[in-house]
Coordinates of C-alpha atoms in Angstrom, one line a residue:
X8 CA -46.6 101.7 66.5
X9 CA -46.6 100.1 69.8
X10 CA -44.7 101.7 72.7
X11 CA -45.6 100.8 76.6
X12 CA -44.1 104.7 76.9
X13 CA -47.9 105.7 76.0
X14 CA -49.3 103.5 78.3
X15 CA -47.9 105.7 81.2
X16 CA -48.9 108.7 79.4
X17 CA -52.4 107.1 79.5
X18 CA -52.6 106.2 82.7
X19 CA -51.2 109.4 83.4
X20 CA -54.0 111.4 81.9
X21 CA -57.2 109.4 83.1
X22 CA -55.9 108.3 86.7
X23 CA -52.8 109.8 88.4
X24 CA -54.9 111.3 91.2
X25 CA -54.7 108.2 93.7
X26 CA -50.7 108.4 93.8
X27 CA -48.8 109.6 96.4
X28 CA -48.5 113.2 96.8
X29 CA -48.3 116.1 98.2
X30 CA -44.8 117.0 97.7
X31 CA -46.9 119.9 98.8
X32 CA -49.5 118.4 100.9
X33 CA -52.1 116.6 98.9
X34 CA -54.5 113.9 100.5
X35 CA -55.9 111.1 98.6
X36 CA -58.6 111.7 96.0
X37 CA -59.8 108.1 94.9
X38 CA -63.4 109.2 94.0
X39 CA -61.9 111.5 91.2
X40 CA -61.7 111.0 87.6
X41 CA -60.7 113.0 84.5
X42 CA -64.5 113.7 84.1
X43 CA -65.4 115.5 87.3
X44 CA -62.1 117.0 87.7
X45 CA -60.2 119.8 86.2
X46 CA -62.9 122.5 86.8
X47 CA -61.6 124.9 89.9
X48 CA -58.4 126.4 90.9
X49 CA -58.0 123.7 94.1
X50 CA -58.6 121.0 91.4
X51 CA -55.6 122.4 89.1
X52 CA -53.3 122.8 92.0
X53 CA -53.7 119.4 93.4
X54 CA -53.0 118.2 89.6
X55 CA -49.9 120.5 89.4
X56 CA -48.6 118.9 92.7
X57 CA -49.1 115.4 90.9
X58 CA -46.8 116.7 88.0
X59 CA -43.8 117.2 90.8
X60 CA -44.4 114.1 92.6
X61 CA -42.5 111.8 89.5
X62 CA -39.5 114.1 90.6
X63 CA -39.3 112.7 94.0
X64 CA -38.6 109.3 92.9
X65 CA -36.3 110.2 89.8
X66 CA -34.0 111.6 92.3
X67 CA -34.2 109.0 94.8
X68 CA -34.0 106.1 92.6
X69 CA -32.0 106.8 89.2
X70 CA -30.9 110.0 88.5
X71 CA -28.1 110.2 90.9
X72 CA -26.7 107.0 89.0
X73 CA -27.1 108.3 85.6
X74 CA -26.5 111.7 86.3
X75 CA -23.6 111.6 89.1
X76 CA -22.3 107.9 89.3
X77 CA -21.9 107.9 85.8
X78 CA -19.0 110.7 85.9
X79 CA -15.8 110.5 87.6
X80 CA -17.2 111.8 90.7
X81 CA -18.5 109.0 92.3
X82 CA -18.4 105.3 92.1
X83 CA -19.5 102.4 94.6
X84 CA -18.5 100.3 97.4
X85 CA -17.8 96.6 96.2
X86 CA -20.3 94.3 98.1
X87 CA -19.0 90.9 97.9
X88 CA -21.7 89.3 99.9
X89 CA -25.0 90.8 98.2
X90 CA -24.5 90.8 94.4
X91 CA -27.8 92.3 93.6
X92 CA -27.0 95.6 93.0
X93 CA -25.0 94.9 89.6
X94 CA -27.5 97.2 87.4
X95 CA -25.9 100.0 89.5
X96 CA -22.1 98.9 89.2
X97 CA -22.9 98.6 85.5
X98 CA -24.1 102.2 84.9
X99 CA -21.0 103.3 87.0
X100 CA -18.5 101.4 84.4
X101 CA -20.4 101.9 81.2
X102 CA -21.3 98.2 81.1
X103 CA -25.4 98.3 81.1
X104 CA -27.1 96.4 78.6
X105 CA -30.2 98.0 77.2
X106 CA -32.4 96.2 79.5
X107 CA -30.8 98.1 82.7
X108 CA -33.6 98.3 84.9
X109 CA -32.6 101.5 86.3
X110 CA -32.5 103.1 82.9
X111 CA -35.9 102.1 82.1
X112 CA -37.2 103.5 85.5
X113 CA -35.9 106.8 84.5
X114 CA -37.0 106.5 81.0
X115 CA -40.9 105.7 82.4
X116 CA -40.9 107.9 85.2
X117 CA -39.9 110.6 83.1
X118 CA -42.8 110.1 80.9
X119 CA -45.2 109.8 83.8
X120 CA -44.4 113.3 84.7
X121 CA -45.0 114.6 81.1
X122 CA -48.2 113.0 81.0
X123 CA -49.4 114.8 83.9
X124 CA -48.0 117.9 82.5
X125 CA -49.6 117.5 79.0
X126 CA -53.1 116.7 80.9
X127 CA -52.6 120.1 82.7
X128 CA -51.6 122.3 79.7
X129 CA -54.1 120.6 77.9
X130 CA -57.2 121.2 79.9
X131 CA -56.4 124.7 81.5
X132 CA -57.9 126.9 78.5
X133 CA -61.3 125.5 79.0
X134 CA -61.2 125.7 82.8
X135 CA -61.8 129.4 82.9
X136 CA -59.8 130.5 86.0
X137 CA -58.7 133.5 86.7
X138 CA -55.7 134.7 85.0
X139 CA -53.1 134.6 87.8
X140 CA -53.9 131.4 88.6
X141 CA -53.9 130.0 85.1
X142 CA -50.8 131.6 84.1
X143 CA -49.0 130.1 87.8
X144 CA -50.5 126.4 87.0
X145 CA -49.5 126.4 83.4
X146 CA -46.1 128.2 83.9
X147 CA -45.5 125.3 86.4
X148 CA -46.4 122.6 83.9
X149 CA -44.7 124.0 81.1
X150 CA -41.2 124.1 82.9
X151 CA -42.1 120.6 84.3
X152 CA -42.7 119.4 80.8
X153 CA -39.6 121.2 79.4
X154 CA -37.3 120.1 82.6
X155 CA -38.3 116.1 82.1
X156 CA -37.5 116.6 78.3
X157 CA -34.2 118.3 78.9
X158 CA -33.2 115.4 81.1
X159 CA -34.3 112.8 78.4
X160 CA -33.0 114.3 75.6
X161 CA -29.7 114.6 77.2
X162 CA -29.4 111.1 77.9
X163 CA -31.0 109.6 75.4
X164 CA -30.9 111.5 72.3
X165 CA -33.8 111.3 70.1
X166 CA -36.8 110.8 72.2
X167 CA -40.5 110.4 71.6
X168 CA -42.3 114.0 71.6
X169 CA -45.7 113.6 73.1
X170 CA -47.5 116.9 73.6
X171 CA -51.3 116.0 73.7
X172 CA -53.4 114.0 76.3
X173 CA -54.5 110.3 75.0
X174 CA -57.8 109.8 75.6
X175 CA -58.0 105.8 76.2
X176 CA -55.5 103.3 76.3
X177 CA -56.3 102.6 72.6
X178 CA -55.2 106.0 71.4
X179 CA -51.8 105.1 73.0
X180 CA -51.1 102.9 70.5
X181 CA -51.6 105.5 67.9
X182 CA -48.9 108.3 68.9
X183 CA -45.9 108.7 67.0
X184 CA -42.1 107.2 67.2
X185 CA -39.0 109.0 68.5
X186 CA -38.7 112.6 67.4
X187 CA -35.2 114.2 66.4
X188 CA -33.1 115.4 69.3
X189 CA -33.3 119.0 67.5
X190 CA -36.9 119.1 67.4
X191 CA -37.1 118.2 71.2
X192 CA -35.1 120.9 72.2
X193 CA -37.2 123.3 70.1
X194 CA -39.9 122.3 72.1
X195 CA -37.9 122.5 75.3
X196 CA -36.8 126.1 74.5
X197 CA -40.6 126.8 73.4
X198 CA -41.9 125.7 76.9
X199 CA -39.2 127.4 78.8
X200 CA -39.7 130.8 77.5
X201 CA -43.7 130.2 78.0
X202 CA -43.2 129.7 81.4
X203 CA -40.9 132.4 81.9
X204 CA -43.4 134.7 80.9
X205 CA -46.1 133.1 83.3
X206 CA -44.4 132.2 86.6
X207 CA -43.8 134.7 89.6
X208 CA -40.6 135.8 90.7
X209 CA -41.3 134.8 94.2
X210 CA -44.5 133.2 96.3
X211 CA -45.8 134.5 98.9
X212 CA -47.4 131.8 100.8
X213 CA -45.6 129.2 102.8
X214 CA -47.7 126.2 101.2
X215 CA -45.8 127.3 98.3
X216 CA -42.3 127.0 99.1
X217 CA -40.6 124.6 96.4
X218 CA -42.3 125.4 93.9
X219 CA -40.5 126.8 90.5
X220 CA -40.4 130.5 89.4
X221 CA -39.4 132.7 86.8
X222 CA -35.8 132.1 87.9
X223 CA -36.1 128.8 88.0
X224 CA -37.1 128.5 84.4
X225 CA -34.8 131.2 83.2
X226 CA -31.6 129.1 84.6
X227 CA -33.1 126.1 83.0
X228 CA -33.2 127.8 79.6
X229 CA -29.9 129.3 80.0
X230 CA -28.2 125.4 80.8
X231 CA -30.3 124.4 77.3
X232 CA -29.0 127.4 75.5
X233 CA -25.5 126.6 77.1
X234 CA -25.6 123.1 75.9
X235 CA -26.4 124.0 72.4
X236 CA -23.4 126.6 72.4
X237 CA -25.4 129.7 72.2
X238 CA -24.0 131.4 75.0
X239 CA -24.8 134.9 73.8
X240 CA -28.7 133.8 74.5
X241 CA -27.8 132.3 78.0
X242 CA -25.9 135.6 79.3
X243 CA -29.1 137.6 79.7
X244 CA -31.1 134.8 81.1
X245 CA -28.5 134.3 84.0
X246 CA -28.3 137.9 84.4
X247 CA -31.8 138.3 84.8
X248 CA -31.8 135.9 87.6
X249 CA -28.6 137.9 89.0
X250 CA -30.7 141.3 89.1
X251 CA -34.0 140.1 90.2
X252 CA -32.7 140.6 93.5
X253 CA -34.7 137.1 94.6
X254 CA -31.1 135.1 95.4
X255 CA -28.2 135.2 97.1
X256 CA -25.4 133.1 98.4
X257 CA -25.3 131.4 101.6
X258 CA -22.9 132.7 103.9
X259 CA -22.2 129.0 105.0
X260 CA -21.7 126.6 102.3
X261 CA -23.2 123.8 104.4
X262 CA -26.5 125.4 104.9
X263 CA -27.7 124.3 101.5
X264 CA -27.9 121.1 102.4
X265 CA -29.1 121.4 106.2
X266 CA -32.6 120.3 106.9
X267 CA -33.2 123.7 108.8
X268 CA -32.5 125.8 106.1
X269 CA -33.5 124.4 103.0
X270 CA -35.5 126.5 100.2
X271 CA -33.2 129.1 101.7
X272 CA -31.7 132.2 99.7
X273 CA -29.5 130.2 97.2
X274 CA -32.4 127.8 96.1
X275 CA -33.5 128.2 92.4
X276 CA -35.2 124.7 92.6
X277 CA -35.1 121.7 94.8
X278 CA -36.8 118.4 95.0
X279 CA -39.0 118.7 98.0
X280 CA -39.2 115.4 100.9
X281 CA -41.0 115.5 104.0
X282 CA -39.9 113.3 107.2
X283 CA -42.2 110.4 108.1
X284 CA -43.5 107.1 107.1
X285 CA -46.3 108.7 104.5
X286 CA -43.7 107.7 101.4
X287 CA -42.9 111.4 100.9
X288 CA -39.4 110.8 102.6
X289 CA -35.7 110.9 100.8
X290 CA -33.5 107.9 101.5
X291 CA -29.9 109.3 100.2
X292 CA -28.1 108.6 103.3
X293 CA -29.4 105.1 103.4
X294 CA -28.5 104.5 99.7
X295 CA -24.8 106.5 100.1
X296 CA -23.7 105.4 103.3
X297 CA -21.0 102.4 103.0
X298 CA -22.8 99.1 103.6
X299 CA -20.3 97.9 106.4
X300 CA -20.7 101.1 108.2
X301 CA -22.5 100.6 111.5
X302 CA -22.1 104.3 113.2
X303 CA -25.7 104.7 114.4
X304 CA -24.7 108.3 115.3
X305 CA -25.3 109.2 111.5
X306 CA -28.4 107.2 110.8
X307 CA -29.8 106.8 114.1
X308 CA -30.1 103.0 113.4
X309 CA -27.8 100.0 112.3
X310 CA -27.2 99.3 108.5
X311 CA -27.7 95.7 107.4
X312 CA -25.0 94.3 104.9
X313 CA -27.2 94.6 101.6
X314 CA -26.9 95.9 98.3
X315 CA -29.0 99.0 99.1
X316 CA -26.3 100.9 100.6
X317 CA -22.3 101.6 99.3
X318 CA -23.5 103.5 96.1
X319 CA -22.4 106.7 95.0
X320 CA -19.3 106.7 96.8
X321 CA -16.7 110.2 96.0
X322 CA -14.1 108.9 94.0
X323 CA -10.0 109.4 94.6
X324 CA -10.2 111.9 91.7
X325 CA -13.0 113.9 93.5
X326 CA -11.5 114.0 96.9
X327 CA -8.3 115.1 95.1
X328 CA -10.0 118.2 93.3
X329 CA -10.4 119.8 96.5
X330 CA -7.7 122.4 97.0
X331 CA -6.1 123.0 100.6
X332 CA -8.4 125.0 102.6
X333 CA -11.4 124.4 100.8
X334 CA -14.3 124.5 103.1
X335 CA -16.6 122.6 100.8
X336 CA -14.7 119.7 101.4
X337 CA -15.5 118.9 105.0
X338 CA -19.3 120.1 104.1
X339 CA -19.5 117.4 101.2
X340 CA -17.6 114.4 102.5
X341 CA -17.2 112.1 105.7
X342 CA -14.0 110.3 105.5
X343 CA -14.4 106.4 106.6
X344 CA -12.5 103.8 107.8
X345 CA -13.0 100.2 109.0
X346 CA -10.4 98.3 110.4
X347 CA -12.6 95.4 110.6
X348 CA -12.8 95.3 106.8
X349 CA -9.8 97.3 105.5
X350 CA -11.4 100.1 104.0
X351 CA -10.7 103.7 103.9
X352 CA -13.0 105.7 101.9
X353 CA -15.4 108.8 102.2
X354 CA -19.1 109.0 101.6
X355 CA -21.4 111.8 101.1
X356 CA -22.2 114.1 104.0
X357 CA -24.4 116.7 101.7
X358 CA -27.0 114.4 102.7
X359 CA -26.6 113.3 106.0
X360 CA -30.1 114.7 108.0
X361 CA -31.7 114.0 111.0
X362 CA -31.2 110.8 112.8
X363 CA -34.3 108.4 112.3
X364 CA -35.4 105.1 114.0
X365 CA -36.0 103.5 110.3
X366 CA -34.4 103.7 106.8
X367 CA -35.5 106.3 104.2
X368 CA -37.7 108.9 105.9
X369 CA -35.5 111.8 106.1
X370 CA -36.5 115.1 104.9
X371 CA -33.6 115.9 102.8
X372 CA -34.4 117.8 99.8
X373 CA -32.1 117.6 96.5
X374 CA -31.0 120.7 95.1
X375 CA -31.6 120.9 91.2
X376 CA -30.4 124.9 90.6
X377 CA -28.4 126.9 93.4
X378 CA -27.6 130.6 92.7
X379 CA -23.8 129.8 93.2
X380 CA -24.7 127.3 89.6
X381 CA -25.9 130.5 87.9
X382 CA -22.6 133.0 88.8
X383 CA -20.6 129.7 87.4
X384 CA -22.6 129.5 84.5
X385 CA -22.6 133.1 83.7
X386 CA -18.7 133.1 84.3
X387 CA -18.4 130.4 81.7
X388 CA -21.2 132.0 79.0
X389 CA -19.0 135.4 79.6
X390 CA -15.5 133.5 78.7
X391 CA -16.9 131.6 75.8
X392 CA -17.9 134.9 74.6
X393 CA -14.3 136.0 74.6
X394 CA -11.6 136.2 77.0
X395 CA -11.6 139.9 77.7
X396 CA -8.9 140.2 80.3
X397 CA -11.1 139.7 83.4
X398 CA -14.2 141.2 84.1
X399 CA -17.3 140.0 85.2
X400 CA -16.4 136.5 84.6
X401 CA -13.4 136.8 87.2
X402 CA -16.1 138.4 89.5
X403 CA -18.7 135.5 89.4
X404 CA -16.0 133.0 89.6
X405 CA -14.5 134.3 92.8
X406 CA -17.6 135.1 94.4
X407 CA -17.9 131.5 94.5
X408 CA -14.3 130.7 95.6
X409 CA -14.3 133.2 98.4
X410 CA -17.5 131.7 100.0
X411 CA -15.3 128.8 100.1
X412 CA -12.6 130.2 101.7
X413 CA -10.4 130.2 98.9
X414 CA -8.1 132.8 97.3
X415 CA -9.3 134.2 94.1
X416 CA -8.5 133.3 90.7
X417 CA -6.7 136.8 88.5
X418 CA -4.3 137.3 85.4
X419 CA -0.7 137.9 86.1
X420 CA -0.6 136.4 89.6
X421 CA 2.6 135.1 91.2
X422 CA 0.7 131.6 92.3
X423 CA 0.3 129.6 89.1
X424 CA -2.4 127.8 90.9
X425 CA -4.3 131.0 90.6
X426 CA -3.1 132.6 87.6
X427 CA -5.5 132.6 84.7
X428 CA -4.5 134.5 81.8
X429 CA -6.4 132.5 78.6
X430 CA -9.6 131.5 77.7
X431 CA -8.5 127.8 77.9
X432 CA -7.4 128.4 81.5
X433 CA -10.4 129.8 82.5
X434 CA -12.4 127.4 81.1
X435 CA -10.4 124.7 83.1
X436 CA -11.0 126.9 86.3
X437 CA -14.5 126.8 85.5
X438 CA -14.7 123.4 85.3
X439 CA -12.9 122.5 88.4
X440 CA -15.0 124.8 90.4
X441 CA -18.4 123.4 89.0
X442 CA -16.8 119.8 90.1
X443 CA -16.1 120.8 93.8
X444 CA -19.1 123.5 94.3
X445 CA -21.8 121.1 92.8
X446 CA -20.6 117.8 93.8
X447 CA -23.0 115.0 94.1
X448 CA -25.6 117.3 92.8
X449 CA -26.2 115.5 89.7
X450 CA -24.2 118.5 87.2
X451 CA -20.5 116.3 86.8
X452 CA -21.7 114.6 83.7
X453 CA -24.1 116.9 82.2
X454 CA -21.1 119.2 82.3
X455 CA -18.6 116.7 81.0
X456 CA -21.1 116.1 77.7
X457 CA -21.7 119.8 77.2
X458 CA -17.8 120.8 77.2
X459 CA -16.8 117.6 75.3
X460 CA -14.7 116.3 77.6
X461 CA -16.7 113.3 78.7
X462 CA -14.5 110.3 76.6
X463 CA -11.2 112.1 77.5
X464 CA -11.9 112.6 81.3
X465 CA -13.6 109.4 81.8
X466 CA -10.7 107.6 80.2
X467 CA -8.0 109.1 82.9
X468 CA -10.7 108.3 85.3
X469 CA -10.9 104.5 84.0
X470 CA -6.9 104.4 84.9
X471 CA -7.5 105.8 87.9
X472 CA -9.9 103.8 89.2
X473 CA -7.7 100.6 88.4
X474 CA -5.0 102.2 90.0
X475 CA -6.8 102.7 93.1
X476 CA -9.0 99.8 93.5
X477 CA -7.1 96.9 95.3
X478 CA -8.1 93.3 94.5
X479 CA -11.4 93.2 97.0
X480 CA -13.0 95.1 94.4
X481 CA -13.0 92.8 91.7
X482 CA -13.2 95.5 89.0
X483 CA -14.9 94.3 86.0
X484 CA -12.4 93.7 82.9
X485 CA -14.9 95.2 81.0
X486 CA -15.3 98.5 82.8
X487 CA -14.8 101.6 81.0
X488 CA -13.9 99.9 78.0
X489 CA -16.8 101.8 76.1
X490 CA -17.5 105.4 77.0
X491 CA -20.6 105.9 75.6
X492 CA -22.5 109.5 75.4
X493 CA -25.9 108.4 75.6
X494 CA -27.5 105.5 77.5
X495 CA -29.0 103.0 75.4
X496 CA -32.7 103.1 74.3
X497 CA -34.7 101.0 76.8
X498 CA -35.5 97.2 75.6
X499 CA -38.9 97.4 76.5
X500 CA -39.6 100.6 74.3
X501 CA -37.2 99.1 71.3
X502 CA -39.3 96.1 71.3
X503 CA -42.7 97.5 70.8
X504 CA -41.6 100.0 68.3
X505 CA -42.8 98.3 65.6

């Protein structure tokens, strides 16, 4: 059984050191190879930095299209002049085929990261490093492997479960086929539990800022358990993050997305980017700003009309979800009006950064897990364990709301918008809060899947999209006709399966 996924894993095993990295300040090392590497602490630190690196490409390239634009939070600005971006439009409207290049890129890049983790995990025992280094490097590799598999299994279901290091290209053709999703989840849990036992609560050195910690692994494992409806297992993990004393909410919501306050007290895990022409910058604003927006005050340069822009545009459904007085709206959205093109639509403010002379070199990080997310996850889990008339579930929900300048939810309130008197009403309140608090951070689609609301919500969203978009958008007649909960397995992999 031949699968080109394993070619990615093999290449990761025998020659990934010439790739762009750091992420955490590495230099190219093109004279190194698998035979003379993996000996010293410095080499293993370099290797784990290389395991983080694929996440940069995933988050600038395909994750937002598959994790956010797939949901009711964002869509796209139709560009009648450049039709080269249709693969993204298809993802938004559930029209993609199994040869979609964005889906293939996500799949293969994820396995590149997994392959790098496998090499580290397999080589560590023989390296005879000090215990602290072995734990810290090994814990990071275990987390990153689990994180990649968690996203893959949520997106595709059954996927190949590869845990060993291929020694040659020939070995790549002898590895097993797809594993059941249940088996993949079992391995994710095992990796996450091992990572929790090895990772530190925090790092002291500035150079280690951005690395995953015990709290990162606990947060991810809690989300894994929530996805499996094992809320009782998620609660102690989330309480551990809360009681650790490491994290707190930023007083100002917008500080979570300000390049001057990245990796702050609310940050549990964020993808790191570095400004400059070194290939380590982010391009979120370049991708998400409307293609007919020429305001150099936002970007620092004029934007050409092309299919690189106008993606992940906030939908009217999302705009309408913000309550009056919610301070998160102005921190999340910019309203854009163009009389020339007859356009009136918002775009994402969260990822606007310092002005630059050219595209794609900004230092904006991407938040993966924030402390506010932990509060909302914990509130949800407590409610799923039984609505007991308030208590901590309300407390954690309201800590997030009050930071946004909103009135707290409570029982028996005279205001119907604030009254929550049943478990189902609390579910609705949590879903709403997660949608606006975590907008554009790649949570919404997974939340809809996890809560079983994806089909219902997306059918309603389809109706509102058709009603809202005028004729110039030319919404495809097949849009939203088949609300698939999983992405199709990439054609390149399916063709090589036998």
